[in-house]
Coordinates of C-alpha atoms in Angstrom, one line a residue:
Chain A
X1 CA -46.8 63.0 22.1
X2 CA -47.0 65.0 25.9
X3 CA -43.8 65.9 27.8
X4 CA -44.8 63.5 30.6
X5 CA -44.5 61.0 27.8
X6 CA -41.0 62.0 26.9
X7 CA -40.2 62.3 30.4
X8 CA -41.3 58.7 31.0
X9 CA -39.5 57.1 28.3
X10 CA -36.1 59.0 29.1
X11 CA -36.2 58.1 32.6
X12 CA -37.3 54.2 30.9
X13 CA -34.4 54.4 28.9
X14 CA -32.5 55.6 31.3
X15 CA -32.9 52.8 34.0
X16 CA -32.5 50.1 31.7
X17 CA -29.3 51.4 30.4
X18 CA -28.3 51.3 33.9
X19 CA -30.0 48.7 34.0
X20 CA -27.9 46.9 31.2
X21 CA -24.4 48.5 32.3
X22 CA -24.9 46.8 36.0
X23 CA -25.6 43.3 34.9
X24 CA -22.5 44.0 32.5
X25 CA -20.4 44.7 34.9
X26 CA -21.5 41.7 37.4
X27 CA -21.3 39.5 34.3
X28 CA -18.0 40.9 34.3
X29 CA -16.8 40.7 37.7
X30 CA -18.2 37.0 37.9
X31 CA -16.0 36.1 34.8
X32 CA -12.9 37.9 36.2
X33 CA -13.6 36.5 39.9
X34 CA -15.2 33.0 39.4
X35 CA -14.6 32.4 36.0
X36 CA -18.3 32.6 35.1
X37 CA -19.3 31.7 38.8
X38 CA -19.0 28.1 39.8
X39 CA -23.1 27.6 40.0
X40 CA -23.5 28.9 36.9
X41 CA -21.4 26.7 35.2
X42 CA -22.6 23.6 36.8
X43 CA -26.2 25.1 35.5
X44 CA -24.6 25.4 31.8
X45 CA -23.9 21.5 32.4
X46 CA -27.1 20.8 33.1
X47 CA -28.9 22.5 30.3
X48 CA -28.6 20.0 27.5
X49 CA -29.6 17.4 29.8
X50 CA -32.6 19.0 31.0
X51 CA -33.9 20.8 28.0
X52 CA -33.1 17.5 26.0
X53 CA -34.9 15.0 27.9
X54 CA -37.6 18.0 28.5
X55 CA -38.1 18.0 24.6
X56 CA -37.0 14.2 23.6
X57 CA -39.4 12.5 26.8
X58 CA -41.7 15.0 28.4
X59 CA -43.0 16.8 25.5
X60 CA -43.8 13.8 23.5
X61 CA -45.3 11.8 26.7
X62 CA -47.7 14.9 27.1
X63 CA -48.8 15.1 23.9
X64 CA -49.5 11.5 24.0
X65 CA -52.1 12.0 26.2
X66 CA -53.6 14.7 24.5
X67 CA -53.6 13.2 21.3
X68 CA -55.4 10.4 22.5
X69 CA -59.0 12.9 22.6
X70 CA -57.6 13.7 18.6
X71 CA -58.4 12.0 15.4
X72 CA -54.6 12.7 13.4
X73 CA -52.8 11.0 10.9
X74 CA -49.7 13.2 10.6
X75 CA -50.6 14.8 7.6
X76 CA -53.7 17.4 8.4
X77 CA -53.8 19.0 11.7
X78 CA -55.3 17.2 14.3
X79 CA -59.0 17.5 14.9
X80 CA -60.4 16.8 18.8
X81 CA -63.2 13.7 18.8
X82 CA -63.6 13.8 22.3
X83 CA -63.6 10.4 23.4
X84 CA -64.1 8.5 20.4
X85 CA -60.8 6.5 20.5
X86 CA -61.7 5.0 23.8
X87 CA -65.2 4.0 22.4
X88 CA -63.4 2.6 19.7
X89 CA -60.9 0.9 21.2
X90 CA -63.1 -0.6 24.1
X91 CA -64.8 -2.5 21.6
X92 CA -61.9 -4.0 19.1
X93 CA -61.3 -7.3 20.3
X94 CA -57.6 -6.6 19.0
X95 CA -56.5 -4.3 21.4
X96 CA -58.5 -6.7 24.3
X97 CA -56.0 -9.4 22.9
X98 CA -53.0 -7.0 22.8
X99 CA -53.8 -5.7 26.7
X100 CA -54.0 -9.6 27.6
X101 CA -51.2 -10.8 25.9
X102 CA -48.9 -7.6 27.3
X103 CA -50.2 -8.4 30.8
X104 CA -49.8 -12.4 30.6
X105 CA -46.3 -11.6 29.3
X106 CA -45.1 -9.2 32.2
X107 CA -47.4 -11.4 34.6
X108 CA -45.1 -14.4 33.7
X109 CA -41.5 -12.8 32.6
X110 CA -41.0 -10.0 35.2
X111 CA -41.4 -12.7 38.3
X112 CA -39.1 -15.7 36.0
X113 CA -36.5 -12.9 35.8
X114 CA -36.9 -11.6 39.6
X115 CA -36.2 -15.3 41.0
X116 CA -33.9 -16.5 38.4
X117 CA -31.5 -13.4 38.9
X118 CA -31.9 -13.1 42.8
X119 CA -31.1 -16.7 42.9
X120 CA -28.0 -16.6 40.2
X121 CA -26.8 -13.5 42.6
X122 CA -27.1 -15.4 45.9
X123 CA -25.0 -18.8 43.9
X124 CA -22.7 -16.7 42.4
X125 CA -21.9 -14.2 45.5
X126 CA -18.8 -16.1 46.8
X127 CA -15.3 -16.0 45.5
X128 CA -14.4 -19.4 44.6
X129 CA -13.4 -21.2 41.6
X130 CA -15.2 -21.0 38.5
X131 CA -17.3 -18.0 39.6
X132 CA -15.9 -15.2 37.7
X133 CA -16.5 -17.4 34.3
X134 CA -20.3 -17.9 35.6
X135 CA -20.7 -14.2 36.2
X136 CA -19.5 -13.5 32.7
X137 CA -21.5 -15.5 31.1
X138 CA -24.7 -14.9 32.8
X139 CA -24.6 -11.3 31.5
X140 CA -23.7 -12.4 27.9
X141 CA -27.3 -13.0 26.4
X142 CA -28.0 -9.6 27.9
X143 CA -25.7 -8.0 25.9
X144 CA -26.6 -9.1 22.4
X145 CA -28.5 -6.8 20.7
X146 CA -32.4 -6.9 20.4
X147 CA -32.1 -7.7 16.7
X148 CA -29.7 -10.4 16.4
X149 CA -31.0 -12.3 20.0
X150 CA -34.4 -12.4 18.0
X151 CA -32.7 -14.1 14.7
X152 CA -31.0 -16.3 17.2
X153 CA -34.5 -17.2 18.8
X154 CA -36.3 -17.9 15.6
X155 CA -33.7 -20.4 14.9
X156 CA -33.7 -21.7 18.7
X157 CA -37.3 -22.5 19.0
X158 CA -37.8 -23.3 14.7
X159 CA -39.7 -26.5 15.4
X160 CA -38.0 -28.8 12.9
X161 CA -34.7 -27.3 12.4
X162 CA -34.0 -25.7 16.0
X163 CA -31.6 -27.6 18.6
X164 CA -34.7 -27.2 21.4
X165 CA -37.4 -29.2 20.2
X166 CA -34.4 -31.8 19.2
X167 CA -33.5 -31.8 22.8
X168 CA -36.8 -32.0 24.0
X169 CA -37.5 -35.2 21.7
X170 CA -34.6 -36.8 22.5
X171 CA -35.5 -36.3 26.1
X172 CA -38.6 -37.9 25.4
X173 CA -40.5 -34.5 26.0
X174 CA -43.6 -32.9 24.2
X175 CA -42.2 -31.1 21.3
X176 CA -44.6 -27.8 21.0
X177 CA -44.4 -26.0 17.6
X178 CA -43.7 -22.9 19.1
X179 CA -44.2 -20.4 16.2
X180 CA -47.3 -21.6 14.7
X181 CA -49.2 -22.7 18.3
X182 CA -50.6 -19.4 20.0
X183 CA -49.6 -20.5 24.0
X184 CA -46.3 -22.0 22.7
X185 CA -45.5 -18.7 21.1
X186 CA -46.4 -16.4 23.9
X187 CA -44.1 -18.9 26.3
X188 CA -41.5 -18.9 23.6
X189 CA -41.2 -15.0 24.3
X190 CA -41.5 -15.2 27.7
X191 CA -38.3 -17.6 27.8
X192 CA -36.8 -15.4 25.6
X193 CA -37.0 -12.5 28.0
X194 CA -36.3 -14.8 30.8
X195 CA -32.4 -15.4 29.6
X196 CA -32.0 -11.9 29.2
X197 CA -31.8 -11.3 33.1
X198 CA -28.2 -10.2 33.5
X199 CA -29.4 -6.5 34.8
X200 CA -31.3 -8.3 37.6
X201 CA -28.3 -10.5 38.2
X202 CA -26.0 -7.2 38.6
X203 CA -28.4 -5.4 40.3
X204 CA -29.2 -8.1 43.6
X205 CA -25.4 -8.9 42.8
X206 CA -24.4 -5.2 43.9
X207 CA -27.3 -5.0 46.7
X208 CA -25.9 -8.2 48.2
X209 CA -22.7 -6.6 48.5
X210 CA -23.8 -4.0 50.9
X211 CA -25.0 -6.2 53.6
X212 CA -22.7 -6.1 56.2
X213 CA -21.2 -9.5 57.1
X214 CA -21.3 -9.0 60.6
X215 CA -25.2 -10.0 60.8
X216 CA -24.1 -13.6 58.8
X217 CA -21.5 -13.8 61.3
X218 CA -24.0 -13.5 64.3
X219 CA -27.1 -15.6 63.0
X220 CA -24.2 -18.2 62.6
X221 CA -23.2 -18.0 66.3
X222 CA -26.4 -18.6 67.0
X223 CA -27.0 -21.4 64.9
X224 CA -29.2 -19.7 62.4
X225 CA -30.0 -22.1 59.2
X226 CA -29.4 -21.1 55.9
X227 CA -33.1 -20.5 54.9
X228 CA -33.5 -18.3 58.3
X229 CA -30.6 -16.4 57.4
X230 CA -32.1 -15.6 54.0
X231 CA -35.3 -15.1 55.3
X232 CA -34.3 -12.6 58.2
X233 CA -31.4 -11.1 57.1
X234 CA -31.2 -11.1 53.5
X235 CA -34.6 -10.6 52.1
X236 CA -35.2 -7.5 54.4
X237 CA -32.2 -6.1 53.0
X238 CA -33.1 -6.8 49.8
X239 CA -36.2 -5.0 49.5
X240 CA -36.0 -1.9 48.6
X241 CA -34.0 -3.5 45.6
X242 CA -36.6 -5.9 44.9
X243 CA -38.8 -3.1 44.6
X244 CA -36.9 -1.0 42.3
X245 CA -36.4 -4.1 40.0
X246 CA -39.6 -4.8 39.8
X247 CA -41.0 -1.2 38.9
X248 CA -38.4 -0.8 36.1
X249 CA -38.7 -4.5 35.1
X250 CA -42.5 -4.2 34.2
X251 CA -41.7 -1.1 32.4
X252 CA -38.9 -2.6 30.8
X253 CA -40.1 -5.9 29.3
X254 CA -43.4 -4.4 28.1
X255 CA -41.0 -2.5 25.9
X256 CA -38.5 -5.5 25.1
X257 CA -41.3 -7.2 23.8
X258 CA -41.9 -5.0 20.7
X259 CA -38.5 -6.3 18.9
X260 CA -38.7 -10.5 19.1
X261 CA -42.9 -9.9 18.0
X262 CA -41.7 -8.1 15.3
X263 CA -38.7 -10.0 14.2
X264 CA -39.7 -13.7 15.0
X265 CA -43.7 -13.7 14.8
X266 CA -44.7 -10.2 13.5
X267 CA -47.2 -10.8 15.9
X268 CA -49.0 -14.0 15.2
X269 CA -50.2 -16.8 15.4
X270 CA -53.9 -15.8 15.5
X271 CA -52.4 -12.2 16.6
X272 CA -51.4 -14.3 20.0
X273 CA -47.8 -12.4 20.2
X274 CA -49.5 -8.8 19.4
X275 CA -48.0 -7.2 22.2
X276 CA -48.9 -3.1 22.7
X277 CA -46.1 -1.9 21.6
X278 CA -46.3 -3.6 18.5
X279 CA -50.1 -2.7 18.0
X280 CA -49.8 0.8 18.9
X281 CA -46.4 0.7 16.0
X282 CA -49.2 -0.8 13.5
X283 CA -52.0 1.5 14.3
X284 CA -49.7 4.7 14.4
X285 CA -47.5 4.1 11.6
X286 CA -49.5 1.8 9.3
X287 CA -52.8 2.8 9.6
X288 CA -51.8 6.5 10.7
X289 CA -54.4 6.9 13.1
X290 CA -52.0 8.5 15.8
X291 CA -55.3 9.3 17.8
X292 CA -56.4 5.9 18.4
X293 CA -52.3 5.0 19.3
X294 CA -52.4 7.3 21.9
X295 CA -55.5 5.7 23.5
X296 CA -54.3 2.5 23.9
X297 CA -50.9 3.6 24.9
X298 CA -53.0 5.4 27.6
X299 CA -55.1 2.7 28.6
X300 CA -51.6 0.5 28.9
X301 CA -50.2 2.9 31.1
X302 CA -53.2 2.7 33.3
X303 CA -52.9 -0.7 33.8
X304 CA -49.5 -0.8 34.4
X305 CA -49.7 2.3 36.4
X306 CA -52.2 0.4 38.7
X307 CA -49.8 -2.6 38.8
X308 CA -47.2 -0.4 40.0
X309 CA -48.9 1.0 42.4
X310 CA -50.4 -2.3 43.9
X311 CA -46.8 -3.5 44.2
X312 CA -46.0 -0.3 46.2
X313 CA -48.7 -0.7 48.5
X314 CA -47.7 -4.4 49.2
X315 CA -44.1 -4.0 49.5
X316 CA -43.1 -0.4 49.6
X317 CA -44.9 0.6 52.9
X318 CA -43.0 1.4 55.8
Chain B
X1 CA -26.5 -27.0 52.9
X2 CA -23.8 -29.5 52.7
X3 CA -25.7 -31.4 49.9
X4 CA -25.2 -27.6 48.3
X5 CA -21.2 -27.1 49.4
X6 CA -20.4 -30.2 47.5
X7 CA -22.0 -29.7 44.5
X8 CA -21.4 -26.2 44.2
X9 CA -18.4 -25.9 41.7
X10 CA -20.6 -28.5 39.9
X11 CA -23.5 -26.1 39.8
X12 CA -21.4 -23.3 38.7
X13 CA -20.2 -25.1 36.0
X14 CA -23.7 -25.9 35.0
X15 CA -24.6 -22.1 35.0
X16 CA -21.8 -21.0 32.7
X17 CA -22.7 -23.8 30.3
X18 CA -26.3 -23.1 30.0
X19 CA -25.6 -19.4 29.5
X20 CA -22.5 -19.9 27.3
X21 CA -23.3 -23.1 25.1
X22 CA -26.1 -21.5 23.0
X23 CA -23.6 -19.0 21.7
X24 CA -20.8 -21.8 20.5
X25 CA -24.1 -23.6 19.1
X26 CA -24.8 -20.4 16.8
X27 CA -21.0 -20.4 15.9
X28 CA -21.5 -23.8 14.6
X29 CA -24.8 -23.2 12.7
X30 CA -23.3 -19.9 11.0
X31 CA -20.9 -22.5 9.1
X32 CA -23.1 -25.3 8.5
X33 CA -24.3 -26.0 4.9
X34 CA -27.8 -23.9 3.7
X35 CA -31.1 -26.3 4.0
X36 CA -29.2 -28.8 6.5
X37 CA -31.6 -29.5 9.3
X38 CA -30.1 -29.7 13.1
X39 CA -29.3 -33.2 14.1
X40 CA -27.5 -34.0 17.5
X41 CA -24.1 -34.4 15.7
X42 CA -24.4 -31.1 13.4
X43 CA -24.6 -28.8 17.0
X44 CA -21.4 -29.8 18.1
X45 CA -19.0 -30.0 15.0
X46 CA -19.1 -29.1 11.2
X47 CA -17.0 -31.3 9.3
X48 CA -16.9 -29.0 6.2
X49 CA -17.3 -25.1 7.9
X50 CA -19.2 -23.2 4.7
X51 CA -17.3 -19.5 5.4
X52 CA -19.2 -18.6 2.2
X53 CA -22.5 -18.1 4.6
X54 CA -20.5 -14.7 5.4
X55 CA -19.7 -13.8 1.8
X56 CA -23.3 -14.5 0.8
X57 CA -24.6 -12.0 3.3
X58 CA -22.5 -9.2 1.6
X59 CA -23.9 -10.4 -1.9
X60 CA -27.7 -10.5 -0.6
X61 CA -27.2 -6.8 0.9
X62 CA -25.0 -4.1 1.1
X63 CA -24.0 -5.0 4.5
X64 CA -20.8 -2.9 4.2
X65 CA -23.1 0.4 3.9
X66 CA -24.8 -0.9 6.9
X67 CA -21.9 -1.4 9.1
X68 CA -20.2 2.1 8.0
X69 CA -23.8 3.8 8.9
X70 CA -23.8 1.6 12.6
X71 CA -19.7 2.3 13.1
X72 CA -20.6 6.0 12.3
X73 CA -23.6 6.7 14.6
X74 CA -22.0 4.9 17.4
X75 CA -18.4 6.9 16.5
X76 CA -20.5 10.3 17.1
X77 CA -22.9 9.4 19.8
X78 CA -20.9 7.4 22.4
X79 CA -18.2 10.1 22.9
X80 CA -21.1 12.4 22.9
X81 CA -23.1 10.5 25.5
X82 CA -19.9 10.6 27.6
X83 CA -19.5 14.5 27.8
X84 CA -23.3 15.1 28.2
X85 CA -23.8 12.4 31.0
X86 CA -21.0 13.0 32.8
X87 CA -21.3 16.9 32.7
X88 CA -24.8 16.8 33.8
X89 CA -23.8 13.9 36.4
X90 CA -21.2 16.1 37.8
X91 CA -23.3 19.0 38.0
X92 CA -25.8 17.6 40.0
X93 CA -23.4 15.9 42.4
X94 CA -22.5 19.6 43.2
X95 CA -25.9 21.1 43.6
X96 CA -27.5 22.3 46.9
X97 CA -29.3 19.1 48.8
X98 CA -32.8 20.4 47.6
X99 CA -32.1 20.9 44.2
X100 CA -30.5 17.7 44.2
X101 CA -33.7 16.0 45.2
X102 CA -35.8 17.5 42.8
X103 CA -33.4 16.8 39.7
X104 CA -33.5 13.2 40.8
X105 CA -37.2 13.4 40.6
X106 CA -37.3 14.7 37.3
X107 CA -34.9 12.1 36.2
X108 CA -37.0 8.9 37.9
X109 CA -39.7 10.3 35.8
X110 CA -37.9 10.3 32.6
X111 CA -36.5 6.7 33.3
X112 CA -40.0 5.6 34.1
X113 CA -41.4 6.9 30.6
X114 CA -41.5 3.6 28.5
X115 CA -40.0 4.4 25.1
X116 CA -43.3 3.4 23.1
X117 CA -45.2 6.7 24.6
X118 CA -42.6 8.9 22.9
X119 CA -42.5 7.5 19.6
X120 CA -45.8 9.2 18.3
X121 CA -44.9 12.7 19.4
X122 CA -41.1 12.6 18.8
X123 CA -41.6 11.6 15.0
X124 CA -43.3 15.4 14.6
X125 CA -40.6 16.9 16.7
X126 CA -38.1 15.4 14.3
X127 CA -40.1 16.3 11.2
X128 CA -40.7 19.8 12.4
X129 CA -37.0 20.0 12.8
X130 CA -36.4 18.5 9.2
X131 CA -34.2 15.3 10.8
X132 CA -36.3 12.9 9.4
X133 CA -34.2 10.4 7.2
X134 CA -31.6 12.1 8.8
X135 CA -28.6 10.1 10.6
X136 CA -29.3 12.4 13.4
X137 CA -32.7 11.0 14.6
X138 CA -30.7 8.1 15.8
X139 CA -27.8 10.7 17.2
X140 CA -30.0 12.8 19.1
X141 CA -30.4 11.6 22.0
X142 CA -26.5 11.4 23.1
X143 CA -26.7 15.4 23.2
X144 CA -29.1 14.9 26.3
X145 CA -27.1 12.2 28.0
X146 CA -28.5 9.4 26.2
X147 CA -30.6 8.0 29.0
X148 CA -31.1 9.1 32.8
X149 CA -29.3 6.2 33.9
X150 CA -26.3 7.1 32.7
X151 CA -26.4 10.4 34.3
X152 CA -27.4 9.0 37.3
X153 CA -24.6 6.4 37.6
X154 CA -22.1 9.6 37.5
X155 CA -24.4 11.2 39.6
X156 CA -24.2 8.4 42.1
X157 CA -20.3 8.2 41.6
X158 CA -19.5 11.5 42.2
X159 CA -21.9 12.2 45.3
X160 CA -20.0 9.5 47.0
X161 CA -16.7 11.5 47.1
X162 CA -16.6 13.7 50.5
X163 CA -17.5 17.4 49.8
X164 CA -14.1 18.9 51.0
X165 CA -12.4 17.7 47.8
X166 CA -14.4 19.8 46.1
X167 CA -14.2 22.6 48.2
X168 CA -10.5 22.3 48.6
X169 CA -10.3 22.5 44.8
X170 CA -12.7 25.6 44.5
X171 CA -10.7 27.6 47.2
X172 CA -7.6 26.6 44.8
X173 CA -9.3 28.6 42.1
X174 CA -10.4 25.8 39.9
X175 CA -13.7 26.3 37.9
X176 CA -16.2 23.9 37.4
X177 CA -14.9 22.9 34.0
X178 CA -11.7 22.1 35.2
X179 CA -12.5 20.5 38.7
X180 CA -14.5 18.3 36.3
X181 CA -12.0 17.4 34.0
X182 CA -9.2 17.0 36.1
X183 CA -10.5 15.7 39.7
X184 CA -14.2 14.1 38.9
X185 CA -13.0 12.1 35.5
X186 CA -10.2 10.2 37.0
X187 CA -12.1 9.6 40.1
X188 CA -15.4 8.1 37.7
X189 CA -13.2 6.0 35.5
X190 CA -15.0 2.8 36.3
X191 CA -18.5 4.6 35.8
X192 CA -17.0 5.7 32.6
X193 CA -15.9 2.1 31.4
X194 CA -19.7 0.8 32.3
X195 CA -21.5 3.7 30.1
X196 CA -19.2 3.2 27.1
X197 CA -20.4 -0.4 27.0
X198 CA -24.2 0.1 27.9
X199 CA -24.2 3.0 25.7
X200 CA -22.2 1.2 22.7
X201 CA -24.8 -1.6 23.2
X202 CA -27.6 1.0 22.9
X203 CA -26.6 2.6 19.9
X204 CA -25.0 -0.5 18.2
X205 CA -28.1 -2.7 18.8
X206 CA -31.1 0.0 18.2
X207 CA -33.6 -1.3 16.1
X208 CA -36.5 1.0 16.8
X209 CA -35.5 4.3 16.0
X210 CA -34.6 3.3 12.1
X211 CA -37.3 1.6 12.0
X212 CA -39.4 4.5 12.9
X213 CA -38.1 7.7 11.7
X214 CA -35.3 6.5 8.8
X215 CA -36.8 5.8 5.1
X216 CA -33.5 6.3 3.1
X217 CA -32.0 2.9 2.2
X218 CA -28.8 4.5 2.2
X219 CA -28.9 5.2 6.0
X220 CA -30.1 1.9 6.9
X221 CA -28.4 0.9 10.0
X222 CA -26.8 -2.9 10.9
X223 CA -29.9 -3.9 12.8
X224 CA -31.9 -3.2 9.8
X225 CA -29.9 -5.0 7.4
X226 CA -30.7 -8.2 9.9
X227 CA -34.4 -7.8 9.5
X228 CA -33.8 -7.2 6.0
X229 CA -32.0 -10.4 5.5
X230 CA -34.9 -11.9 8.2
X231 CA -37.4 -10.7 5.9
X232 CA -35.4 -12.0 2.7
X233 CA -34.2 -15.2 3.3
X234 CA -36.0 -16.7 6.2
X235 CA -35.6 -19.9 5.8
X236 CA -32.0 -19.8 5.2
X237 CA -30.9 -20.2 9.0
X238 CA -27.0 -20.6 8.9
X239 CA -27.2 -17.1 7.0
X240 CA -29.3 -15.6 9.7
X241 CA -26.9 -17.0 12.2
X242 CA -23.9 -15.6 10.7
X243 CA -25.8 -12.3 10.4
X244 CA -26.6 -12.4 14.0
X245 CA -22.9 -13.3 14.7
X246 CA -21.8 -10.1 12.9
X247 CA -23.9 -8.3 14.6
X248 CA -23.5 -9.3 18.3
X249 CA -19.6 -9.7 17.8
X250 CA -18.2 -6.0 18.5
X251 CA -20.4 -5.9 21.8
X252 CA -19.2 -9.0 23.0
X253 CA -15.8 -8.2 21.8
X254 CA -15.9 -5.1 23.6
X255 CA -17.8 -6.8 26.7
X256 CA -14.9 -9.1 26.8
X257 CA -12.1 -6.1 26.5
X258 CA -13.6 -4.3 29.3
X259 CA -15.0 -6.6 31.6
X260 CA -12.0 -7.6 34.1
X261 CA -11.9 -3.9 34.8
X262 CA -16.0 -3.9 35.5
X263 CA -15.8 -6.9 38.1
X264 CA -12.6 -5.6 39.5
X265 CA -14.5 -2.4 40.3
X266 CA -18.0 -4.3 40.9
X267 CA -16.8 -5.4 44.5
X268 CA -16.0 -1.6 45.7
X269 CA -18.6 -0.1 44.0
X270 CA -18.6 3.5 44.3
X271 CA -21.9 4.6 44.1
X272 CA -23.1 2.1 46.9

């Protein structure tokens, strides 16, 4: 080794020692003066949230997008197969059926939950009489854990032993076979989702409280009808909340269809309630074709993303 | 409108009945004798309540174990959630506006990623970490605040507090940890109440995580117990209903205890 290199090494060591001692001194100064520094503790507070969610959500979500182009059975390392999964997916009638089921489900459940939650919030917005009890009652089905709710649904819609058909029969209405007929099974799922509308109800209830009373007083002075007040005051104020609800509920309903379809019908009858999450579960954890499952998920997100984008275009402008 | 005014109490009563009556029916059905079909009479009253249905549940499956497992998960996950979500939410509310906006954007991104999207690779991550078939797979999300929504709840609560308060506390020499514990925590009590209820419901009713990541029957939680009852004795509807009641009882009880405080604060919602 020549002298120059030695010298440079020594200088480097010297400099890094100085750097380290400077850093140590600053750290000690911070520790003494600001008890580790206000900002730094804040970042320490944010660390578990940031790192945890990155590991639990960001990385898996992004990996799913990559996984869709591979063949992977969770045992041997994944191999790149390009568009094979997508080709398989587009020719599969089961995938098409599941996509249709999921879209029908959100298409029926989300508007119903929106309208139901909004109507209940409007109705229960005034402090009178039994309103407190009703508010409590509306939120109860939402709180029931999904597996328990599914079992209750199983009994409720039982064509022979369930109370629903009993009442329908007593009222002289047709009694669908619910669990064994494709279309009534789909509507059963929508009905079950509808009754868990508590979250939307709370959201709209809180939103209604933010509208200043003065607007209504003024409108009333000018002789506005109830409908005019709703259309020109309430609805414009609620618009951002409605938008928030629709976007969130599209994704939430899609996900929440898993437990009832798994426990009540397991996708039947004739794949009528095989929603995309259940199909993905079967492909990934029964057939161990994680690549295909990821491709199906990607397709679903593309479709739902398009839906949300449309909602945004219609309501979110201005 | 006059019409609505006159019938308003009636409408409110009808809503309460529609949402509460099914719970009562479930209770009645859980006490009915096995194999009896529903008649209009048997929905309203049971003359000879079959308390054995609840015992039968225990004879069919080791429900004590499931209950203890569930309680263990909840007892660890809920306090952890409160700690991680409130510290993160507090830190968010103290950052510069620019940083707040970017964290808010990231949180919303985490919020709109559907759970199904993370199933596949989360399995891999848990596998690499050696967590598959341990209780930790159910508890781990609590280390990161459980749900971005909980963090945002806290953030909105404390963002609404005037900045002067935080600055005064800092000038008095309080560190971030101390401000969080002594000033922010009491101010965020209503939010904590809501997060306790929601996170309890989340971990207590968690069905998908044990289905995906737990294979050891010693670790099964109550939701899996319900699915096993559903598979073993599907036609025994009173038994299913007693299992369902057993599962939802604690959540509804907690809601009953917490709910007056929740509604009291709802009108003066801090995060508005």
